[in-house]
Tab-separated table of C-alpha atoms and ligand atoms in Angstrom:
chain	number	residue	atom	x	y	z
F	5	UNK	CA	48.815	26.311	-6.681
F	6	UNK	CA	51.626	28.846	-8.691
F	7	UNK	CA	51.287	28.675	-11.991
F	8	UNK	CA	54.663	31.025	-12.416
F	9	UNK	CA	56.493	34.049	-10.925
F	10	UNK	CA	54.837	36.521	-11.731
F	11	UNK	CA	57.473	39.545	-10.330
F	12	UNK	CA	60.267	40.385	-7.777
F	13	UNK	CA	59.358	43.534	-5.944
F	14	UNK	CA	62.313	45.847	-4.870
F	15	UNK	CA	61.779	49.169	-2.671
F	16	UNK	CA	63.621	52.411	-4.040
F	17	UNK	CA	62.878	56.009	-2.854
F	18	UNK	CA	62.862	57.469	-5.964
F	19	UNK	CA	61.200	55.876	-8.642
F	20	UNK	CA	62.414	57.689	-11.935
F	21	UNK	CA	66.156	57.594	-10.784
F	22	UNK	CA	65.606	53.529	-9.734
F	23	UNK	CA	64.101	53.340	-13.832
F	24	UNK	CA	67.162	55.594	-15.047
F	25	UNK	CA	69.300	53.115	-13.202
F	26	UNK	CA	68.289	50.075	-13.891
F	27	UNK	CA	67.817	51.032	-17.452
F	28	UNK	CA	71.394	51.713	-17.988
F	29	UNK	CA	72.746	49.805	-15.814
F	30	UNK	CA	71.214	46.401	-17.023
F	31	UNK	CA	69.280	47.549	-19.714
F	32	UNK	CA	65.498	47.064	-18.192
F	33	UNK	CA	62.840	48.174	-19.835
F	34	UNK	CA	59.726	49.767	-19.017
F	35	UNK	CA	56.442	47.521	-19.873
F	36	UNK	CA	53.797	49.543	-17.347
F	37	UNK	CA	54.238	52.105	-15.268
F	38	UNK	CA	50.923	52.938	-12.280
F	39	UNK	CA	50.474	54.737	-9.064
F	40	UNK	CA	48.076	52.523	-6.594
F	41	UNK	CA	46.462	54.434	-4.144
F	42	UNK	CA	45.417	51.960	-1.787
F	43	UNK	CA	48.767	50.455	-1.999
F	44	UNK	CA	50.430	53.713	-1.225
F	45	UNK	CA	52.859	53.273	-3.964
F	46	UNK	CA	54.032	54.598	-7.628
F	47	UNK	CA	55.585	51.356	-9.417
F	48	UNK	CA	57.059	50.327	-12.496
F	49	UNK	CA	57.531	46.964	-14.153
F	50	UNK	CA	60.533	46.335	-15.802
F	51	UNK	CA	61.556	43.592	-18.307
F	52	UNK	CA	64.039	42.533	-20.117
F	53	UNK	CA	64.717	42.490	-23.816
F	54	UNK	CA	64.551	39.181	-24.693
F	55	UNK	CA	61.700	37.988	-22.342
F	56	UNK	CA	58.907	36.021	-23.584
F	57	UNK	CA	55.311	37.216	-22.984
F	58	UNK	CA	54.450	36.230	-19.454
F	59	UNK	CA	57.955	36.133	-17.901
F	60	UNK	CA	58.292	37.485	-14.755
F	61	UNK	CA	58.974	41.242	-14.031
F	62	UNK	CA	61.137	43.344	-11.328
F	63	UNK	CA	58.658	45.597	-9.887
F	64	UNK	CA	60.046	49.158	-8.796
F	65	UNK	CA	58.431	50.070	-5.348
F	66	UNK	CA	58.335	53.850	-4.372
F	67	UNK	CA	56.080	55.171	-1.323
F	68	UNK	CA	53.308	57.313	-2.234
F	69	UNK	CA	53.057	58.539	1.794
F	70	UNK	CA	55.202	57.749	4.829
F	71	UNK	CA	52.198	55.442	6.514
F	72	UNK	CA	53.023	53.191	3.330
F	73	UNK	CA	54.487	49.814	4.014
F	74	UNK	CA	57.046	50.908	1.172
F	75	UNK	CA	58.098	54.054	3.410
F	76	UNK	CA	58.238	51.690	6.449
F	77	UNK	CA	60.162	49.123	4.331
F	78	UNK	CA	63.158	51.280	3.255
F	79	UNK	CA	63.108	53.140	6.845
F	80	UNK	CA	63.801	50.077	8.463
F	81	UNK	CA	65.865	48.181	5.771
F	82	UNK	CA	66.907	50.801	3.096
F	83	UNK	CA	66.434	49.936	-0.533
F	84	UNK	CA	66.386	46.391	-1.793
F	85	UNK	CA	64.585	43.430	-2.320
F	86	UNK	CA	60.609	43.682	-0.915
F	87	UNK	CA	58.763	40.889	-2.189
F	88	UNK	CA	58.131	38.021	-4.042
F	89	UNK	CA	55.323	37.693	-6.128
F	90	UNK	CA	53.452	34.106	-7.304
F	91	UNK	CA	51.130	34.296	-10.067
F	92	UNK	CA	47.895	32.107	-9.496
F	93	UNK	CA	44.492	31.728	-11.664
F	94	UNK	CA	42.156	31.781	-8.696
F	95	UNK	CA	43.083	34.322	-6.001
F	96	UNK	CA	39.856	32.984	-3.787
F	97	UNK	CA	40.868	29.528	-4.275
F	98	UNK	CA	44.762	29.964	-3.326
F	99	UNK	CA	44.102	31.964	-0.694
F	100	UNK	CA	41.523	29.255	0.847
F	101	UNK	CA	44.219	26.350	0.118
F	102	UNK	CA	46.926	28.342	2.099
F	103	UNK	CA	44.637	28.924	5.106
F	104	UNK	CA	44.042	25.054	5.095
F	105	UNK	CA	47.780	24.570	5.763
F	106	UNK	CA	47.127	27.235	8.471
F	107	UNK	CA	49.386	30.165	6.465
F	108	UNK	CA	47.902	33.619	7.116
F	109	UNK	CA	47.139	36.017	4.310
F	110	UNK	CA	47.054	39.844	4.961
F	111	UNK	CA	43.881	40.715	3.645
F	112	UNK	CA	40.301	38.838	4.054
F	113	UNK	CA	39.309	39.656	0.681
F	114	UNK	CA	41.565	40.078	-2.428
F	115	UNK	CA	42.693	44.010	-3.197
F	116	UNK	CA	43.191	45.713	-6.588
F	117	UNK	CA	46.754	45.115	-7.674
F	118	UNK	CA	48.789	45.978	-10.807
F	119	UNK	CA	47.168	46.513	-13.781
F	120	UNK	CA	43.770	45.706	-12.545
F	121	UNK	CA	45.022	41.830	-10.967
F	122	UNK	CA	43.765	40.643	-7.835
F	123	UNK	CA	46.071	40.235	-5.184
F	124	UNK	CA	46.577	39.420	-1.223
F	125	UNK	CA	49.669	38.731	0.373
F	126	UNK	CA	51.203	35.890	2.181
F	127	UNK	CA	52.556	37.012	6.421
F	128	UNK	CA	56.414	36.852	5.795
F	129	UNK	CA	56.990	34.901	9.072
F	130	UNK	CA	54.822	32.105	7.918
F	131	UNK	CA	56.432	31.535	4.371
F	132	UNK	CA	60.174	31.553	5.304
F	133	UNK	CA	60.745	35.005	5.843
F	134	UNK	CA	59.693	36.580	2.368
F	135	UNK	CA	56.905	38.523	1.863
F	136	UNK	CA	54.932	36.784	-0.398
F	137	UNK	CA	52.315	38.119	-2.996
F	138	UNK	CA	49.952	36.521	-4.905
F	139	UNK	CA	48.356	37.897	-7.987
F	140	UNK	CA	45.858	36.633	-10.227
F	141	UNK	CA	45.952	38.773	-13.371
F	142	UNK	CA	42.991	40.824	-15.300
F	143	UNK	CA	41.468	38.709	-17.884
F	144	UNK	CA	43.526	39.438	-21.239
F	145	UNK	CA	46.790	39.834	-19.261
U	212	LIG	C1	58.212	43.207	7.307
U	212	LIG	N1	58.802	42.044	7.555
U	212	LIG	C2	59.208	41.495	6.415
U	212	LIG	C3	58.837	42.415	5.402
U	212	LIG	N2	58.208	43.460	5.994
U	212	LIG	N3	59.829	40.355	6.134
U	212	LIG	C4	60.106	40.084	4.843
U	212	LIG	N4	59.790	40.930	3.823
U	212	LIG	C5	59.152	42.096	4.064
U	212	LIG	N5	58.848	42.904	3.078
U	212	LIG	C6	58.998	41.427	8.877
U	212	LIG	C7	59.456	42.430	9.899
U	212	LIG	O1	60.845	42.573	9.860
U	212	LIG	C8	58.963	41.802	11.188
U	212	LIG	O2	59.881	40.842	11.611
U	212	LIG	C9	57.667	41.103	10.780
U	212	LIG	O3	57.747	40.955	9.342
U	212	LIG	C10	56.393	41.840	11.085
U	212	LIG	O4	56.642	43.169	10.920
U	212	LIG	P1	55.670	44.272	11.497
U	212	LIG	O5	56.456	45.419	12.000
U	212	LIG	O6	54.645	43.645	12.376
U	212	LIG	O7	54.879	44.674	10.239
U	212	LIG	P2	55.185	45.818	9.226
U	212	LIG	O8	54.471	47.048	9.686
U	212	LIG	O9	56.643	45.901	8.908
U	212	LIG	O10	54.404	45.302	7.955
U	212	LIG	C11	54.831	44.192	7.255
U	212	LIG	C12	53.703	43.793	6.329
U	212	LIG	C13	53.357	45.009	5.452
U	212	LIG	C14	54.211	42.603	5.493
U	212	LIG	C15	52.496	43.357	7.157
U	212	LIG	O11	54.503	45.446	4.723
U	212	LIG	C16	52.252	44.774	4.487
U	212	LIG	O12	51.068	44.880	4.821
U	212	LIG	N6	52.579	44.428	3.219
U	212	LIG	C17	51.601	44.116	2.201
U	212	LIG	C18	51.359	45.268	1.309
U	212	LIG	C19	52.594	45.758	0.576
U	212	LIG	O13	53.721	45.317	0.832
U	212	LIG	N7	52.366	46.739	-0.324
U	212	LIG	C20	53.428	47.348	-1.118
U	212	LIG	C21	53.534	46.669	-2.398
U	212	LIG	P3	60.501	40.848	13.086
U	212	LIG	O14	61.389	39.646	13.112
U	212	LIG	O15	61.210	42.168	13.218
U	212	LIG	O16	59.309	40.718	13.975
U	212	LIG	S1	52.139	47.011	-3.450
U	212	LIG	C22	52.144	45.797	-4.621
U	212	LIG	O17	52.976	44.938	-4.581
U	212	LIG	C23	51.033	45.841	-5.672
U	212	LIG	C24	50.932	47.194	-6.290
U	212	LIG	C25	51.178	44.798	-6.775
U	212	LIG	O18	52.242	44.186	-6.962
U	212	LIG	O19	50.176	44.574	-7.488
């Protein structure tokens, strides 16, 4: 069903001083940088220097309103780690599979994600506890 992790999601408040940080703290680098609206969120993917094309990311998560689920995220846990994100080549299909094995998804339909993908998300309490995303890239990406 996962062809590969696609990105680790962590909440920040502030998503310039989370890129400053992590930038000289570890030396991450900015690949892409979007606000989504219907996500409620500005984000940033980071990666490192020596990745190879399609490694996975770290995702910076900052609220765009307090209804987010970012803002609701860090007022209930603080900063830290939000998500976990699968990559998959058929959204439709992988979210079909999952219901099989009776695991809910969030959304009926797949929502725009990052960089034009297609993503839904997997109910934390079903999957272990971790919010789980899955995200079938734009063509060319
Ligand atoms: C809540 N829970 C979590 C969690 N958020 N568990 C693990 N990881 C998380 N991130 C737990 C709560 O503690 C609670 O457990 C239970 O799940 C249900 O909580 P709730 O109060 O009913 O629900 P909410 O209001 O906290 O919402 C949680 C939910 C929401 C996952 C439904 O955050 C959501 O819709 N997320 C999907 C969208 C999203 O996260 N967007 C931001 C990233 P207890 O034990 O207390 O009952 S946007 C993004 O990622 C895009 C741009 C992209 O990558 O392309």
């Amino acid at each position: 069903l996962v062809t590969a992790v696609d990105h680790v999601g962590i909440a920040v408040a502030d998503l310039d001083e989370a890129i400053a940080f992590q930038r000289d703290t570890f030396g991450l680098q900015v690949a892409h940088e979007e606000t989504n609206d219907d996500q409620g969120v500005r984000e940033a993917m980071l990666r490192a220097p020596g990745d190879a094309a399609g490694a996975a990311q770290i995702q910076l998560l900052a609220p765009l309103r307090e209804d987010s689920a970012i803002a609701k995220f860090l007022d209930r846990n603080g900063p830290g780690l939000q998500q976990l994100a699968y990559r998959v080549t058929d959204v439709e299909a992988a979210m079909a599979a999952l219901r099989a094995k009776g695991v809910r998804l969030l959304y009926e339909e797949p929502r725009r994600g990052t960089a034009d993908s297609r993503i839904n998300f997997v109910h934390p309490k079903d999957v272990g506890g971790v919010l789980v995303e899955l995200v079938e890239p734009a063509p060319g990406h």
